[in-house]
């Protein structure tokens, strides 16, 4: 007789953190924390096709081409923005009197390498145990970012957009048995 295993149900709450991972080490990148996340979306771009026999659909196939990633923030993280577009963030001054400068949408933006990205979501299971849910995407190519009009108590919203691509390696560079977009991890707090 097979053992009975309880199904696992996880209730996720709002996204609490987004982190860029270092492509070389597989660890969170220095200054890679995308501070002040408000919202995160991962949407699959799917191609479907049908097998027909005598004008009757006998099977439907679906394939995920890529995942659209959209991350909304209340704060502009200059360090993380410079990481995503491989731009230099210039600093002048010291301490709290520093001035910062970087190129906006440089031509090099189109050639930037993808980053592993981790989204953190506080959650709990069906028994009420606190858990943390992680979406770890192995290869996110950021394609653009949008600035929104600043508003009182909301900050200056910025939206980073990217595409999660199939990867033959995980976030540490280890080879996978089959290409994947990433993995879902649930850990006890």
mmCIF file of C-alpha atoms in Angstrom:
data_model
loop_
_atom_site.group_PDB
_atom_site.id
_atom_site.type_symbol
_atom_site.label_atom_id
_atom_site.label_comp_id
_atom_site.label_asym_id
_atom_site.label_seq_id
_atom_site.Cartn_x
_atom_site.Cartn_y
_atom_site.Cartn_z
ATOM 1 C CA UNK A 1 0.000 0.000 0.000
ATOM 2 C CA UNK A 2 1.272 3.459 -0.880
ATOM 3 C CA UNK A 3 1.746 5.962 1.955
ATOM 4 C CA UNK A 4 -0.778 8.784 2.138
ATOM 5 C CA UNK A 5 0.838 12.176 1.711
ATOM 6 C CA UNK A 6 -1.049 15.325 2.645
ATOM 7 C CA UNK A 7 -1.293 17.823 -0.199
ATOM 8 C CA UNK A 8 0.582 21.051 0.349
ATOM 9 C CA UNK A 9 -1.197 24.369 -0.090
ATOM 10 C CA UNK A 10 0.698 27.634 0.175
ATOM 11 C CA UNK A 11 -0.985 31.005 0.575
ATOM 12 C CA UNK A 12 1.264 33.795 -0.646
ATOM 13 C CA UNK A 13 1.013 37.421 0.380
ATOM 14 C CA UNK A 14 2.507 40.467 -1.331
ATOM 15 C CA UNK A 15 6.008 40.395 -2.806
ATOM 16 C CA UNK A 16 8.380 41.644 -0.104
ATOM 17 C CA UNK A 17 11.745 41.584 -1.848
ATOM 18 C CA UNK A 18 13.388 41.281 -5.253
ATOM 19 C CA UNK A 19 17.078 40.530 -5.596
ATOM 20 C CA UNK A 20 19.476 40.344 -8.520
ATOM 21 C CA UNK A 21 21.921 37.459 -8.217
ATOM 22 C CA UNK A 22 25.579 37.653 -9.188
ATOM 23 C CA UNK A 23 26.022 35.770 -12.477
ATOM 24 C CA UNK A 24 29.415 34.399 -11.411
ATOM 25 C CA UNK A 25 28.765 33.284 -7.827
ATOM 26 C CA UNK A 26 25.035 32.506 -7.777
ATOM 27 C CA UNK A 27 24.717 34.584 -4.603
ATOM 28 C CA UNK A 28 22.795 37.840 -4.142
ATOM 29 C CA UNK A 29 24.709 40.512 -6.047
ATOM 30 C CA UNK A 30 26.503 43.274 -4.184
ATOM 31 C CA UNK A 31 23.993 46.144 -4.231
ATOM 32 C CA UNK A 32 21.583 43.879 -6.112
ATOM 33 C CA UNK A 33 18.647 44.375 -3.734
ATOM 34 C CA UNK A 34 15.783 46.036 -5.608
ATOM 35 C CA UNK A 35 14.518 48.102 -2.682
ATOM 36 C CA UNK A 36 10.877 49.085 -2.177
ATOM 37 C CA UNK A 37 9.066 46.540 -4.335
ATOM 38 C CA UNK A 38 5.324 47.146 -4.561
ATOM 39 C CA UNK A 39 4.233 44.552 -7.085
ATOM 40 C CA UNK A 40 5.583 41.745 -9.225
ATOM 41 C CA UNK A 41 4.105 39.893 -12.181
ATOM 42 C CA UNK A 42 5.303 36.822 -14.049
ATOM 43 C CA UNK A 43 3.269 36.024 -17.162
ATOM 44 C CA UNK A 44 3.912 33.173 -19.578
ATOM 45 C CA UNK A 45 4.015 33.813 -23.322
ATOM 46 C CA UNK A 46 2.498 30.601 -24.684
ATOM 47 C CA UNK A 47 2.208 29.208 -28.192
ATOM 48 C CA UNK A 48 -0.489 26.579 -28.722
ATOM 49 C CA UNK A 49 -1.307 24.349 -31.657
ATOM 50 C CA UNK A 50 -3.756 21.555 -32.347
ATOM 51 C CA UNK A 51 -3.379 18.128 -33.900
ATOM 52 C CA UNK A 52 -6.214 17.475 -36.291
ATOM 53 C CA UNK A 53 -7.536 14.211 -37.652
ATOM 54 C CA UNK A 54 -10.486 14.261 -40.061
ATOM 55 C CA UNK A 55 -11.177 17.888 -39.116
ATOM 56 C CA UNK A 56 -11.371 16.950 -35.440
ATOM 57 C CA UNK A 57 -8.992 18.195 -32.768
ATOM 58 C CA UNK A 58 -7.405 15.102 -31.224
ATOM 59 C CA UNK A 59 -4.766 16.823 -29.123
ATOM 60 C CA UNK A 60 -3.705 20.316 -28.090
ATOM 61 C CA UNK A 61 -0.100 21.235 -27.448
ATOM 62 C CA UNK A 62 1.286 24.236 -25.607
ATOM 63 C CA UNK A 63 4.798 25.574 -25.249
ATOM 64 C CA UNK A 64 6.066 28.446 -23.112
ATOM 65 C CA UNK A 65 8.321 30.732 -25.160
ATOM 66 C CA UNK A 66 9.422 33.051 -22.348
ATOM 67 C CA UNK A 67 8.086 34.648 -19.156
ATOM 68 C CA UNK A 68 7.301 38.358 -19.080
ATOM 69 C CA UNK A 69 8.561 39.827 -15.802
ATOM 70 C CA UNK A 70 7.264 43.170 -14.534
ATOM 71 C CA UNK A 71 8.462 44.568 -11.202
ATOM 72 C CA UNK A 72 7.063 47.819 -9.739
ATOM 73 C CA UNK A 73 8.930 49.841 -7.122
ATOM 74 C CA UNK A 74 8.445 53.030 -5.107
ATOM 75 C CA UNK A 75 12.146 53.852 -5.087
ATOM 76 C CA UNK A 76 14.732 54.305 -7.790
ATOM 77 C CA UNK A 77 17.684 52.092 -6.900
ATOM 78 C CA UNK A 78 20.580 53.646 -8.783
ATOM 79 C CA UNK A 79 22.996 50.835 -7.890
ATOM 80 C CA UNK A 80 20.661 48.096 -9.102
ATOM 81 C CA UNK A 81 19.708 50.099 -12.201
ATOM 82 C CA UNK A 82 23.404 50.454 -13.087
ATOM 83 C CA UNK A 83 23.836 46.682 -12.600
ATOM 84 C CA UNK A 84 20.917 45.867 -14.904
ATOM 85 C CA UNK A 85 22.204 47.984 -17.776
ATOM 86 C CA UNK A 86 25.943 47.566 -17.120
ATOM 87 C CA UNK A 87 26.265 51.353 -16.796
ATOM 88 C CA UNK A 88 28.714 53.194 -14.586
ATOM 89 C CA UNK A 89 27.224 55.031 -11.632
ATOM 90 C CA UNK A 90 29.453 58.047 -11.028
ATOM 91 C CA UNK A 91 29.730 59.419 -7.503
ATOM 92 C CA UNK A 92 31.108 62.750 -6.327
ATOM 93 C CA UNK A 93 31.394 63.907 -2.743
ATOM 94 C CA UNK A 94 31.267 61.878 0.465
ATOM 95 C CA UNK A 95 28.669 60.510 2.857
ATOM 96 C CA UNK A 96 25.230 62.076 2.626
ATOM 97 C CA UNK A 97 26.494 64.884 0.393
ATOM 98 C CA UNK A 98 27.228 62.660 -2.595
ATOM 99 C CA UNK A 99 26.043 63.459 -6.103
ATOM 100 C CA UNK A 100 25.221 60.595 -8.479
ATOM 101 C CA UNK A 101 25.115 60.395 -12.247
ATOM 102 C CA UNK A 102 24.623 57.704 -14.886
ATOM 103 C CA UNK A 103 23.676 57.521 -18.553
ATOM 104 C CA UNK A 104 19.971 57.013 -19.246
ATOM 105 C CA UNK A 105 19.207 54.175 -21.698
ATOM 106 C CA UNK A 106 22.767 53.894 -23.049
ATOM 107 C CA UNK A 107 23.230 51.956 -26.313
ATOM 108 C CA UNK A 108 24.951 49.224 -24.296
ATOM 109 C CA UNK A 109 21.538 48.521 -22.694
ATOM 110 C CA UNK A 110 20.601 46.269 -25.631
ATOM 111 C CA UNK A 111 23.661 44.075 -25.076
ATOM 112 C CA UNK A 112 23.426 43.547 -21.319
ATOM 113 C CA UNK A 113 23.603 40.034 -19.985
ATOM 114 C CA UNK A 114 20.665 38.450 -18.148
ATOM 115 C CA UNK A 115 20.620 38.140 -14.371
ATOM 116 C CA UNK A 116 19.181 35.506 -12.060
ATOM 117 C CA UNK A 117 16.384 37.185 -10.078
ATOM 118 C CA UNK A 118 14.724 36.058 -6.844
ATOM 119 C CA UNK A 119 11.304 37.268 -5.714
ATOM 120 C CA UNK A 120 10.487 36.740 -2.027
ATOM 121 C CA UNK A 121 6.896 36.291 -0.858
ATOM 122 C CA UNK A 122 5.903 35.813 2.804
ATOM 123 C CA UNK A 123 3.417 32.952 2.974
ATOM 124 C CA UNK A 124 1.850 30.263 5.125
ATOM 125 C CA UNK A 125 0.719 26.696 4.573
ATOM 126 C CA UNK A 126 -2.728 25.196 5.136
ATOM 127 C CA UNK A 127 -1.835 24.546 8.796
ATOM 128 C CA UNK A 128 -0.984 28.200 9.469
ATOM 129 C CA UNK A 129 2.802 27.641 9.562
ATOM 130 C CA UNK A 130 4.761 30.672 8.384
ATOM 131 C CA UNK A 131 6.764 30.006 5.261
ATOM 132 C CA UNK A 132 8.716 31.974 2.679
ATOM 133 C CA UNK A 133 7.975 31.411 -0.991
ATOM 134 C CA UNK A 134 10.690 32.193 -3.529
ATOM 135 C CA UNK A 135 10.423 32.493 -7.286
ATOM 136 C CA UNK A 136 13.990 32.074 -8.508
ATOM 137 C CA UNK A 137 14.310 32.878 -12.206
ATOM 138 C CA UNK A 138 17.620 31.754 -13.714
ATOM 139 C CA UNK A 139 17.957 34.142 -16.650
ATOM 140 C CA UNK A 140 16.096 37.476 -16.750
ATOM 141 C CA UNK A 141 17.021 39.895 -19.515
ATOM 142 C CA UNK A 142 15.832 43.347 -18.499
ATOM 143 C CA UNK A 143 14.606 45.158 -21.576
ATOM 144 C CA UNK A 144 13.341 48.494 -20.325
ATOM 145 C CA UNK A 145 12.194 50.504 -17.369
ATOM 146 C CA UNK A 146 9.482 53.120 -17.068
ATOM 147 C CA UNK A 147 9.311 56.112 -14.754
ATOM 148 C CA UNK A 148 5.873 57.129 -13.564
ATOM 149 C CA UNK A 149 4.847 60.514 -12.192
ATOM 150 C CA UNK A 150 5.756 60.901 -8.482
ATOM 151 C CA UNK A 151 2.826 61.167 -6.090
ATOM 152 C CA UNK A 152 2.449 62.057 -2.432
ATOM 153 C CA UNK A 153 3.194 59.089 -0.114
ATOM 154 C CA UNK A 154 3.710 56.797 -3.110
ATOM 155 C CA UNK A 155 7.171 57.924 -4.131
ATOM 156 C CA UNK A 156 8.380 57.943 -7.715
ATOM 157 C CA UNK A 157 7.182 54.662 -9.178
ATOM 158 C CA UNK A 158 9.552 52.835 -11.495
ATOM 159 C CA UNK A 159 8.668 49.684 -13.393
ATOM 160 C CA UNK A 160 11.386 47.291 -14.552
ATOM 161 C CA UNK A 161 10.405 44.990 -17.420
ATOM 162 C CA UNK A 162 12.208 41.909 -18.588
ATOM 163 C CA UNK A 163 11.953 38.470 -20.078
ATOM 164 C CA UNK A 164 12.841 35.283 -18.254
ATOM 165 C CA UNK A 165 14.462 32.982 -20.803
ATOM 166 C CA UNK A 166 15.018 29.236 -20.772
ATOM 167 C CA UNK A 167 18.363 28.440 -19.200
ATOM 168 C CA UNK A 168 20.580 25.372 -19.383
ATOM 169 C CA UNK A 169 22.106 26.324 -15.993
ATOM 170 C CA UNK A 170 20.745 27.355 -12.602
ATOM 171 C CA UNK A 171 21.661 30.529 -10.693
ATOM 172 C CA UNK A 172 25.034 29.065 -9.622
ATOM 173 C CA UNK A 173 25.990 28.020 -13.169
ATOM 174 C CA UNK A 174 25.409 24.302 -12.529
ATOM 175 C CA UNK A 175 24.038 22.413 -15.539
ATOM 176 C CA UNK A 176 20.372 21.396 -15.425
ATOM 177 C CA UNK A 177 19.002 18.065 -16.651
ATOM 178 C CA UNK A 178 16.641 19.997 -18.927
ATOM 179 C CA UNK A 179 16.363 23.728 -19.685
ATOM 180 C CA UNK A 180 14.160 25.609 -17.241
ATOM 181 C CA UNK A 181 13.010 29.146 -16.488
ATOM 182 C CA UNK A 182 13.683 28.776 -12.765
ATOM 183 C CA UNK A 183 12.291 27.106 -9.702
ATOM 184 C CA UNK A 184 9.756 27.631 -6.952
ATOM 185 C CA UNK A 185 11.017 27.193 -3.381
ATOM 186 C CA UNK A 186 8.979 27.136 -0.150
ATOM 187 C CA UNK A 187 10.862 27.135 3.163
ATOM 188 C CA UNK A 188 9.756 27.191 6.801
ATOM 189 C CA UNK A 189 10.442 30.502 8.562
#
